[in-house]
Coordinates of C-alpha atoms and ligand atoms in Angstrom, one line a residue:
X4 CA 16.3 146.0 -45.9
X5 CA 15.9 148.1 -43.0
X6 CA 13.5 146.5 -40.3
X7 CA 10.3 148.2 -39.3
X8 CA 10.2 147.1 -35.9
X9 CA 8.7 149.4 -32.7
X10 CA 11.0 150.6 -30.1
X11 CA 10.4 148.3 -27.7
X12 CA 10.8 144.8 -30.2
X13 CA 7.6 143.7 -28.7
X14 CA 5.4 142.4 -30.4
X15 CA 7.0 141.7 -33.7
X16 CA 4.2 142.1 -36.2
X17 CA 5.2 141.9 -40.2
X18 CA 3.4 144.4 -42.7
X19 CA 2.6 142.7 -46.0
X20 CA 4.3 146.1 -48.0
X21 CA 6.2 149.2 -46.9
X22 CA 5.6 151.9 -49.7
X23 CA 8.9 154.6 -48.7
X24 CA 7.1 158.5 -49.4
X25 CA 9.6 160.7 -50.5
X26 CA 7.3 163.4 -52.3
X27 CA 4.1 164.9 -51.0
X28 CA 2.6 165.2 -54.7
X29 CA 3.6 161.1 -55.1
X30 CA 1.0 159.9 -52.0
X31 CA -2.4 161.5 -53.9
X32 CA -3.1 158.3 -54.5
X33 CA -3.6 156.2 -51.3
X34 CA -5.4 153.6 -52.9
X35 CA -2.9 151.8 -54.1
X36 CA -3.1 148.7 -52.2
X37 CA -6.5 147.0 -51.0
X38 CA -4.4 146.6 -47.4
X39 CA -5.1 149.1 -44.4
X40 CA -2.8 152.0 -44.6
X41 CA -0.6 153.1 -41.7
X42 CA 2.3 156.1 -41.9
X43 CA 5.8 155.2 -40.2
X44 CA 7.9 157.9 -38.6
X45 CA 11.5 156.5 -37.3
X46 CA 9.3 153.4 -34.8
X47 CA 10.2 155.4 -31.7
X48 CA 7.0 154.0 -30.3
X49 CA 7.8 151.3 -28.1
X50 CA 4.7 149.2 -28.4
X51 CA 2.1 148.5 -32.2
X52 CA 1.2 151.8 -32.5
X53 CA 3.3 152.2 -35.2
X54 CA 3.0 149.0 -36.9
X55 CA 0.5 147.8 -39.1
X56 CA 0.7 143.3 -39.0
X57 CA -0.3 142.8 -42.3
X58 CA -1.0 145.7 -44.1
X59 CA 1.3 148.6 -45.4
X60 CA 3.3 151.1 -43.9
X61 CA 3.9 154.5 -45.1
X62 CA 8.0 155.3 -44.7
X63 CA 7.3 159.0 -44.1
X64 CA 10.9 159.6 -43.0
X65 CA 11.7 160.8 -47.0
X66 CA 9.4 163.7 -45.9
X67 CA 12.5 165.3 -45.1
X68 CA 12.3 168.9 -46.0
X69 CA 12.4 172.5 -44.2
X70 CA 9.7 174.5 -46.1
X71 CA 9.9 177.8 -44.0
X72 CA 11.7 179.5 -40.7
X73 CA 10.3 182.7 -39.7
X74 CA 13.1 183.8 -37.6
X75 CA 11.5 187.1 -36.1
X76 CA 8.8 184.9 -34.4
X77 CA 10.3 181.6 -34.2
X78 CA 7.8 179.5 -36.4
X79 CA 9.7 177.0 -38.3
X80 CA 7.6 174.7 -41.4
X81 CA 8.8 171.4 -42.1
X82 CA 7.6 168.1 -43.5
X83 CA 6.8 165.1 -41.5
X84 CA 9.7 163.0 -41.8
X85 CA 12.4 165.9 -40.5
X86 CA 13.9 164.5 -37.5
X87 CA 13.8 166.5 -33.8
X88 CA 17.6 166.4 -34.2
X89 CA 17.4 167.9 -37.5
X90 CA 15.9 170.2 -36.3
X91 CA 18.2 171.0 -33.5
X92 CA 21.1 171.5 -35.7
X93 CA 19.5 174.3 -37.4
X94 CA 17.6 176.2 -35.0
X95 CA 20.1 176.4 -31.9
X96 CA 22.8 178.4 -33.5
X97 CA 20.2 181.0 -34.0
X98 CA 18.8 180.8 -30.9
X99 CA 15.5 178.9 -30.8
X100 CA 14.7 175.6 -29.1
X101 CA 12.0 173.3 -29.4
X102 CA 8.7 174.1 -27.9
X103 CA 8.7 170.3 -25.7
X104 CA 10.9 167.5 -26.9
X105 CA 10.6 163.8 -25.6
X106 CA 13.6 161.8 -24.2
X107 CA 15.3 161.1 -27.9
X108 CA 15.7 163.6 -30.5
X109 CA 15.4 160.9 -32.9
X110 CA 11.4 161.7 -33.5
X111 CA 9.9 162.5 -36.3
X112 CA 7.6 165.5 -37.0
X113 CA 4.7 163.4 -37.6
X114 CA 5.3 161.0 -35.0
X115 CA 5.7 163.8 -32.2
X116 CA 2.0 165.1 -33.8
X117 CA 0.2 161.6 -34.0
X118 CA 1.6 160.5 -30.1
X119 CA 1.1 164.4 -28.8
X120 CA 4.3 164.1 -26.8
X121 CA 5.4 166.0 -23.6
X122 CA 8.8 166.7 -21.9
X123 CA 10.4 168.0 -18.9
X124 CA 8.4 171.2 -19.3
X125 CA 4.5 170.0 -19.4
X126 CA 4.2 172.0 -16.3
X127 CA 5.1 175.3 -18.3
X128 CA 4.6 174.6 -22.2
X129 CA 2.2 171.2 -22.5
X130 CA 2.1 169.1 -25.0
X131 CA 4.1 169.3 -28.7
X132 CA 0.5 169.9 -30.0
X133 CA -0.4 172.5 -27.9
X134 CA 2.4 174.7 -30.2
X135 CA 1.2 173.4 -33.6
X136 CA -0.4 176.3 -35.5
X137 CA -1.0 174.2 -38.5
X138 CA -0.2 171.3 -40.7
X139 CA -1.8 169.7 -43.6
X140 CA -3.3 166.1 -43.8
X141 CA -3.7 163.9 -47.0
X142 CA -7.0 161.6 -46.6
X143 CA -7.1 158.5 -49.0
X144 CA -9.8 160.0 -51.1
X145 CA -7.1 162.3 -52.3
X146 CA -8.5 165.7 -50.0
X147 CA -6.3 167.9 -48.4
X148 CA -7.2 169.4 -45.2
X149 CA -5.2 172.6 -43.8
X150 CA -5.8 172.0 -40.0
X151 CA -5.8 174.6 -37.4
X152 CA -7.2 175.9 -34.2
X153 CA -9.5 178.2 -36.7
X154 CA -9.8 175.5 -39.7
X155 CA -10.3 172.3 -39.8
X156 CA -10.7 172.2 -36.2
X157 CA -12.3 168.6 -35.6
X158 CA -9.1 167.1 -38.1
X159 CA -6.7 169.1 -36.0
X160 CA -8.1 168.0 -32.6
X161 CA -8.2 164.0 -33.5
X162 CA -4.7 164.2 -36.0
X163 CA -3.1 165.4 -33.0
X164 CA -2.2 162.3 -30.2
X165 CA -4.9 160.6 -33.5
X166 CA -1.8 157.7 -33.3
X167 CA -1.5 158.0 -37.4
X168 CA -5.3 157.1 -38.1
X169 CA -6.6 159.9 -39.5
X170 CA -4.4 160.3 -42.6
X171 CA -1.2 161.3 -43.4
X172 CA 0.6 164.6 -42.1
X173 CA 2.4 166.2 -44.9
X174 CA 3.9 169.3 -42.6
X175 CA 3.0 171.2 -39.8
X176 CA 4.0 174.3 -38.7
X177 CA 4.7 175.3 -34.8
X178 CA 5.7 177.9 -32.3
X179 CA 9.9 178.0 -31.2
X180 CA 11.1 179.0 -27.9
X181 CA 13.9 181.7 -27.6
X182 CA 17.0 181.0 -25.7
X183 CA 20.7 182.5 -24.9
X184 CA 22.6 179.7 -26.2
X185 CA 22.6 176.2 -25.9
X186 CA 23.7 175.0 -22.1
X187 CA 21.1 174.4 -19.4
X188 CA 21.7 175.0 -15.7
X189 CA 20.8 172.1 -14.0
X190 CA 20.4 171.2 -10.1
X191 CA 20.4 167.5 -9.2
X192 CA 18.9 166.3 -5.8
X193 CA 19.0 163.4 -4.2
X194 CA 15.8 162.1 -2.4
X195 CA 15.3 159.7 -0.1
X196 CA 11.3 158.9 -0.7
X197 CA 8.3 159.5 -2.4
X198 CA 7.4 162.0 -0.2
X199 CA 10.5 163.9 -0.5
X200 CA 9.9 163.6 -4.0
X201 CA 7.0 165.6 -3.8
X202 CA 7.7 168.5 -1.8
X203 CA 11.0 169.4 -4.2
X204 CA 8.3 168.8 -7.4
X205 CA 6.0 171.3 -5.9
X206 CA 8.9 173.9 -5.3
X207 CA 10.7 173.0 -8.4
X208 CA 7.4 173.4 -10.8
X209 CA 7.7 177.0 -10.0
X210 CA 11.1 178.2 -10.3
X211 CA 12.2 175.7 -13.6
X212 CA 11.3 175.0 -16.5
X213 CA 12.2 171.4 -16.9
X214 CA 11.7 168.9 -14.0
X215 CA 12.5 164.7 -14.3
X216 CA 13.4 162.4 -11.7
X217 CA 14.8 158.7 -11.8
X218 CA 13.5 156.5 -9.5
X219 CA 15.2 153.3 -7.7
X220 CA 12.2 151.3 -8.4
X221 CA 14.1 148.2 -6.7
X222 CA 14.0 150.3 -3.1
X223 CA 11.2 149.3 -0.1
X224 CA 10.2 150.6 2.7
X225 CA 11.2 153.9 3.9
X226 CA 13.1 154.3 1.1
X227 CA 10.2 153.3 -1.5
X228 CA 10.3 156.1 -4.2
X229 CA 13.8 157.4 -3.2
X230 CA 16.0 158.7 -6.1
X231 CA 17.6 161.4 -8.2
X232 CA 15.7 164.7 -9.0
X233 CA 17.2 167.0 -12.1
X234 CA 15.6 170.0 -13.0
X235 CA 17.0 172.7 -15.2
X236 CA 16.4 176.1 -17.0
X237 CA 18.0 177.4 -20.2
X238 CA 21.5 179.4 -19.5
X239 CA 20.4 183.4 -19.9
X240 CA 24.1 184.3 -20.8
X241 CA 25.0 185.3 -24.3
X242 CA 27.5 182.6 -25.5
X243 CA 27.6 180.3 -27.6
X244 CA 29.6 177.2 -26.5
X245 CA 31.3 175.2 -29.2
X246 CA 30.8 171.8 -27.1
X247 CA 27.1 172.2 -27.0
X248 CA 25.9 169.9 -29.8
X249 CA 27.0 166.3 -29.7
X250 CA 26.7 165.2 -33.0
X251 CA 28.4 162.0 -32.6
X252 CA 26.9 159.2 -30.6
X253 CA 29.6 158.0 -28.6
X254 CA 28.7 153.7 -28.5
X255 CA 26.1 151.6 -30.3
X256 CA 24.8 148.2 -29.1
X257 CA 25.4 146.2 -32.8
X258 CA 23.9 142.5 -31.2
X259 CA 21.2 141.3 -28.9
X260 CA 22.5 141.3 -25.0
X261 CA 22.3 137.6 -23.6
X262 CA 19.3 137.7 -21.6
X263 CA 21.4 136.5 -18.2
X264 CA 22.7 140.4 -18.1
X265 CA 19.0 141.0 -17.6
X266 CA 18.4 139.6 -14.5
X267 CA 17.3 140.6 -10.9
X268 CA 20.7 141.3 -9.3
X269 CA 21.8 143.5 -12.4
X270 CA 18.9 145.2 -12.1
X271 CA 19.1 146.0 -8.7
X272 CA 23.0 146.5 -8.9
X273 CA 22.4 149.0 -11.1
X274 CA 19.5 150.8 -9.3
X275 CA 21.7 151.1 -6.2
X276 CA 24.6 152.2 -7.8
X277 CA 22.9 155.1 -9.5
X278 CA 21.3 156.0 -6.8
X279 CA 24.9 156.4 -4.9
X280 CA 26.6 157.9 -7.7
X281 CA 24.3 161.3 -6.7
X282 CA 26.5 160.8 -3.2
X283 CA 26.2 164.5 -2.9
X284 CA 22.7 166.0 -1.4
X285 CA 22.9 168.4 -4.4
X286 CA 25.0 169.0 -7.4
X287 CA 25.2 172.1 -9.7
X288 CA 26.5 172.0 -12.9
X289 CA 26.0 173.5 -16.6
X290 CA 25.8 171.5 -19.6
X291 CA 25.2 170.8 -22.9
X292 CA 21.8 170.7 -23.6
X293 CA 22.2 167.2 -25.2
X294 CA 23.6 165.3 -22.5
X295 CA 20.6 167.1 -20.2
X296 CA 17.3 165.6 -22.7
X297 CA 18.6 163.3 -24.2
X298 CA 21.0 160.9 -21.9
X299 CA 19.8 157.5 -23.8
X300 CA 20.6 159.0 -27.2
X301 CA 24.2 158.4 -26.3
X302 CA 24.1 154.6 -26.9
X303 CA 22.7 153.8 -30.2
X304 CA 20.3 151.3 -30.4
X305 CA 20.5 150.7 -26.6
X306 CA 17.1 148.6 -27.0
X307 CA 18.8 145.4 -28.0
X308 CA 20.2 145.7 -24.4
X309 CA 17.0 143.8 -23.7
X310 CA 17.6 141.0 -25.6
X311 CA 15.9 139.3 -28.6
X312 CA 12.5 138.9 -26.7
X313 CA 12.6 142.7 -26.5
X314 CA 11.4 144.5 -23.9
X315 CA 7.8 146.6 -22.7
X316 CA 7.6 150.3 -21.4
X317 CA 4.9 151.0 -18.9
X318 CA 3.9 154.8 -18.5
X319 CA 1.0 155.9 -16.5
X320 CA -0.4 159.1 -15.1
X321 CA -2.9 159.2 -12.4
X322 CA -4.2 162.1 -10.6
X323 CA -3.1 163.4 -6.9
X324 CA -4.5 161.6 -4.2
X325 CA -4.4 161.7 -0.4
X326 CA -1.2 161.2 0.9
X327 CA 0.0 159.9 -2.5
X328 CA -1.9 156.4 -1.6
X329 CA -1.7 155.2 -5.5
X330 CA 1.7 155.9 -6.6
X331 CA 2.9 154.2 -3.5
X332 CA 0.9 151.8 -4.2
X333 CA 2.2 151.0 -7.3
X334 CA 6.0 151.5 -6.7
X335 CA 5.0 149.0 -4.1
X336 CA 3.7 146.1 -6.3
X337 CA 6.8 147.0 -9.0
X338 CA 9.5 146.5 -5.9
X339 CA 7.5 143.6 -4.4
X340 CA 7.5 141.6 -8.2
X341 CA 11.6 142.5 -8.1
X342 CA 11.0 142.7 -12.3
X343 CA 11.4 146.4 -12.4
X344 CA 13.6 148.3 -14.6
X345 CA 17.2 149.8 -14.7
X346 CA 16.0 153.0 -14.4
X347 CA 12.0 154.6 -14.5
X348 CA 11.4 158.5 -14.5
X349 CA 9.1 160.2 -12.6
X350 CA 7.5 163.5 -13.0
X351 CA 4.0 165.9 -12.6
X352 CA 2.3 166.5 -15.3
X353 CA 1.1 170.4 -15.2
X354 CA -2.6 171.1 -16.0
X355 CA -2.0 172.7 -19.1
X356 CA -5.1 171.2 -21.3
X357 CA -4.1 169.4 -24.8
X358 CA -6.0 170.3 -28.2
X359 CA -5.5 166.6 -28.7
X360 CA -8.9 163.9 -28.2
X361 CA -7.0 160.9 -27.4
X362 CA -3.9 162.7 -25.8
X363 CA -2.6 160.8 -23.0
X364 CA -1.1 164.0 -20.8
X365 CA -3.3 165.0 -17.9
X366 CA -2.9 166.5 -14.5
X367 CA -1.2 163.8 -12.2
X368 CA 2.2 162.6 -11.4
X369 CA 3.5 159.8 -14.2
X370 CA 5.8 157.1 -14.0
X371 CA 7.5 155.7 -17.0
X372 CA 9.5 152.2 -16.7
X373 CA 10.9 149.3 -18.8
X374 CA 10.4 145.7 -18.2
X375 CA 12.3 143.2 -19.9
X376 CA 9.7 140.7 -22.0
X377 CA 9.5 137.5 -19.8
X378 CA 6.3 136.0 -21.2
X379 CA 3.2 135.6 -18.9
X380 CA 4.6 136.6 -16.3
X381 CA 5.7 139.8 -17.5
X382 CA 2.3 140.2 -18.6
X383 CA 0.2 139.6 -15.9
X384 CA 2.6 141.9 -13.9
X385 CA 1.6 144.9 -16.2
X386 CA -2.3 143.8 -16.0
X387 CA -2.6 144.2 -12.2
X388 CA -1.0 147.3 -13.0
X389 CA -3.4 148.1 -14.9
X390 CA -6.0 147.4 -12.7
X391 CA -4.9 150.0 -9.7
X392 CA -4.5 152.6 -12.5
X393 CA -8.0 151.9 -13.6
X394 CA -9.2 151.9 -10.1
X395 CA -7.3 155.4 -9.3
X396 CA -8.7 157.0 -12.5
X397 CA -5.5 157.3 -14.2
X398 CA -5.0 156.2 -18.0
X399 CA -1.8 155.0 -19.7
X400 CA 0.0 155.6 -22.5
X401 CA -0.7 154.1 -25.8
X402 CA 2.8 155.4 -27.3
X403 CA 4.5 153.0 -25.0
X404 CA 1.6 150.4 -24.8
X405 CA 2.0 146.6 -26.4
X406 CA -0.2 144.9 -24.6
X407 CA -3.3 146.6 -22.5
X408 CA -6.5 145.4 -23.3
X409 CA -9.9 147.0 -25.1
X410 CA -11.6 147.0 -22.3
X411 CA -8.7 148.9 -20.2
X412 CA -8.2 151.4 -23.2
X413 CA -11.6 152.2 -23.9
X414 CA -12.2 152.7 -19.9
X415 CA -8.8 155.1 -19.8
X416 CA -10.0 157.0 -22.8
X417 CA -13.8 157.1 -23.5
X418 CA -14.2 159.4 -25.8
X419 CA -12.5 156.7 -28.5
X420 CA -16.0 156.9 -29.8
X421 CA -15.9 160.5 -30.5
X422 CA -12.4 160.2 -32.6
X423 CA -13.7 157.0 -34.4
X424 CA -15.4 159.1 -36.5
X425 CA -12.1 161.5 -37.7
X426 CA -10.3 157.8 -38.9
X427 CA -9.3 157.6 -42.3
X428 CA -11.6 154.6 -43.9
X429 CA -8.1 153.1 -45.4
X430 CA -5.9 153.4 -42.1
X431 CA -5.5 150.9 -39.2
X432 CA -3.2 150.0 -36.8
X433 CA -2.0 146.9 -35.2
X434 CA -3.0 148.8 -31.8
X435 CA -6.6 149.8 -32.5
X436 CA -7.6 146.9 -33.7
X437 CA -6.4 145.2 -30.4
X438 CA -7.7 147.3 -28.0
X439 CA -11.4 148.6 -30.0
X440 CA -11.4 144.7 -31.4
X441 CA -15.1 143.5 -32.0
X442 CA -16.2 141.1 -28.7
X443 CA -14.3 144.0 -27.0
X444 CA -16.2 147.0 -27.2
X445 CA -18.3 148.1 -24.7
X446 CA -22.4 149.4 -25.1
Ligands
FAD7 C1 14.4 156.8 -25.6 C2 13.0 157.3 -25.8 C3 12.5 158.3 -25.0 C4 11.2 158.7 -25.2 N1 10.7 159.7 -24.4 C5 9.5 160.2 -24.5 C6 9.0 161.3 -23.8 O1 9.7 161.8 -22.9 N2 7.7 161.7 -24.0 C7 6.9 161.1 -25.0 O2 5.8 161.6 -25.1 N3 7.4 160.1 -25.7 C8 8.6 159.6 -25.5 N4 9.1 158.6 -26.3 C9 8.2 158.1 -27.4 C10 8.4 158.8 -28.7 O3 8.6 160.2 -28.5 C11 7.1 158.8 -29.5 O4 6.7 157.5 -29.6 C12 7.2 159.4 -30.9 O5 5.9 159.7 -31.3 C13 7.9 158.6 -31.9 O6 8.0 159.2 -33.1 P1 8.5 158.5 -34.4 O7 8.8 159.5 -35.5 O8 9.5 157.4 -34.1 O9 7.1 157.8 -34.8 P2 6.6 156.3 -34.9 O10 6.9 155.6 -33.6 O11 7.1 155.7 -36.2 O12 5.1 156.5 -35.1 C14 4.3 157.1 -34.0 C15 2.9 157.4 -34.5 O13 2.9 158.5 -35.4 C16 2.2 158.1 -36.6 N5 2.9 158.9 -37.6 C17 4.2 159.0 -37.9 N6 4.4 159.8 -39.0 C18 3.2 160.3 -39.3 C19 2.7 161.2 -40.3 N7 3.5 161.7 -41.2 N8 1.4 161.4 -40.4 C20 0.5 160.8 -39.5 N9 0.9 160.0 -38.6 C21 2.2 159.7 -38.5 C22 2.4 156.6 -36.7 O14 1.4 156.0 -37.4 C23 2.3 156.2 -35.2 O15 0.9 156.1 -34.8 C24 10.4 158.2 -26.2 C25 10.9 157.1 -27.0 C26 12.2 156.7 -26.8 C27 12.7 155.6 -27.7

């Protein structure tokens, strides 16, 4: 039987029954089980947002069907369960690309919706729920709400970055983006600090449309921050290349790694060498757009390179401050504690405003990183972390999140009150009822 585990392996919580959906008439009745309801998309989450210790889990990935594609104005309808890279595979021959993907195509519909995901582009094109039009949500008393930015409008704002508790998506509807064909120009850069960092964000936010950066986060002193800045823009000739789509994933990782591959001196091996691979200043190159979003997809199951004690991610945003004081701050600590990760991404969020209420995208830079699970330790590590992006007014992600505490999330996003209200009666998460736990809740 196929494990329903998150992304990350951490924390392994068991759900008493997992009910596979593969109709949309079949769900009416939610009631079914006295057990708190919560849906499943593919567990791309990394933390217990998608899992539900000891109650049930909806399989929504049977919700696999296109219902309509308007090809004049690029608005594609599909159920929940359709994959990203399903997705792909139909729309990019005919010349449409998602409106904002995340770092793996292997995302549902209703699990890019429920998490309100960004990409490479938030500068230009926000949040995935900023091009929903509409999508329909079951609620366990059996209604059906059509929710939009003119219906339903309370539904739609909490269902989007809602983390799966206000009912089930059924399908949504959202806006395409033209393109040319299906390469990406991409510039790499090679920069030697945080501040470097900056100034070719602030030129870059301008002239492309996606911007990432991997950070050393082993490096120190002058070199704190230093690492390797991609930024791209679709390919305006018209081509098609046959080598664009890379259906087939090269290696997959069938066991747990040993944990001794995990260790400081691989880690910072690795950093170092990445960071000297980009030898050149800058390199120039057009690609596939595969190999350009998606780079981890390449290795299946590349999480059990962490190990059987699995592994945390850590993303933050905080807003701008003088002389970038709190990132460096940070990036300090993560060097200082030498658990950092093989690789964490950097990038500005733009100030495009999401329709979501709990959605974690803001104006800010964000830094996303992996730490391998090393008990206490590892814990308190994240928990200071915490703390300076409390202090700095920054929030973090509860996608990625396993472990922050109710008193941390309700401070990063206060208006958890507000969305209370939109949560199904039947559904819970293991995640809300860690961080909104009674004894926990503030006033
Ligand atoms: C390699 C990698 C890179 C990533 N990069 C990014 C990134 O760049 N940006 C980013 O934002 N995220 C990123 N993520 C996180 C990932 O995009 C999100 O967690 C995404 O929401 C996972 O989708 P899923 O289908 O796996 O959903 P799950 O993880 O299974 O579920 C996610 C949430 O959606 C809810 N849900 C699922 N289906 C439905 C439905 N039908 N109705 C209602 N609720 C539903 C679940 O209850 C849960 O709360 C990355 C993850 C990985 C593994």
């Amino acid at each position: 039987m196929q494990k329903y585990e998150s992304w990350g392996r951490y924390p392994s919580a068991k759900p008493e029954t997992v009910k596979p959906v593969f109709w949309q008439d079949e769900i009416a009745d939610l009631n079914f089980s006295s057990k708190s309801l919560l849906p499943y998309g593919f567990g791309r989450s990394y933390g217990d947002s998608c899992l539900n210790e000891g109650g049930v889990l909806l399989d929504t990935s049977g919700l696999n069907r296109f219902l309509c594609f308007d090809e004049i104005n690029g608005l594609l309808r599909c159920e929940a369960g359709v994959s990203l890279a399903e997705i792909l595979e139909v729309i990019v021959p005919r010349g449409w690309f998602l409106p904002v993907t995340p770092g793996t195509k292997f995302v549902s519909v209703g699990g890019a919706i429920a998490n309100d995901i960004h990409g490479k582009n938030h500068h230009r094109g926000g949040t995935f729920g900023c091009n929903v039009t509409q999508f329909e949500l079951l609620r366990s008393n059996g209604e059906r709400f059509i929710c939009s930015p003119t219906s339903n409008l309370e539904y739609f704002q909490a269902t989007i970055g809602g983390l799966g508790l206000t009912g089930v998506i059924l399908w949504a509807e959202f806006k395409l983006k033209p393109i040319q064909n299906a390469m990406i120009d991409v510039e790499e850069i090679r920069f030697e600090n945080i501040e470097e960092f900056f100034e070719i964000s602030a030129q870059s936010d301008r002239d492309f449309e996606y911007t990432v950066s991997w950070v050393d986060c082993i490096a120190t002193g002058k070199n704190l921050g230093r690492g390797v800045f991609m930024r791209g823009n679709h390919n305006q000739s018209k081509y098609q290349s046959k080598e664009a789509v890379n259906k087939k994933l090269p290696g997959t990782v069938p066991l747990d790694a040993p944990e001794f591959l995990l260790n400081g001196l691989t880690m910072k091996a690795f950093n170092t060498t990445f960071y000297h691979i980009h030898l050149q200043k800058r390199r120039i190159k057009t690609v596939p757009y595969d190999p350009f979003f998606y780079p981890l997809d390449k290795v299946d199951r590349w999480n059990k390179l962490y190990g059987k004690r699995g592994f945390l991610q850590y993303q933050f945003v905080i807003p701008s401050s003088d002389n970038h004081r709190a990132i460096r701050e940070i990036l300090g600590r993560i060097s200082d504690s030498g658990e950092g990760s093989f690789l964490a991404v950097l990038k500005e969020f733009g100030h495009i405003k999401s329709p979501g209420m709990l959605s974690f995208p803001r104006p800010g830079v964000t830094l996303a990183l992996d730490f391998a699970f090393h008990g206490d330790k590892t814990l308190r590590l994240l928990e200071d972390l915490d703390g300076t992006v409390r202090r700095n007014a920054g929030v973090v992600y509860p996608a990625k999140d396993a472990r922050m505490s109710a008193e941390s999330f309700q401070q990063y996003y206060p208006n958890w009150r507000e969305f209370e209200q939109y949560i199904d009666p039947k559904f819970s998460s293991s995640f809300w009822r860690r961080v909104t736990s009674p004894g926990h809740i503030k006033g």
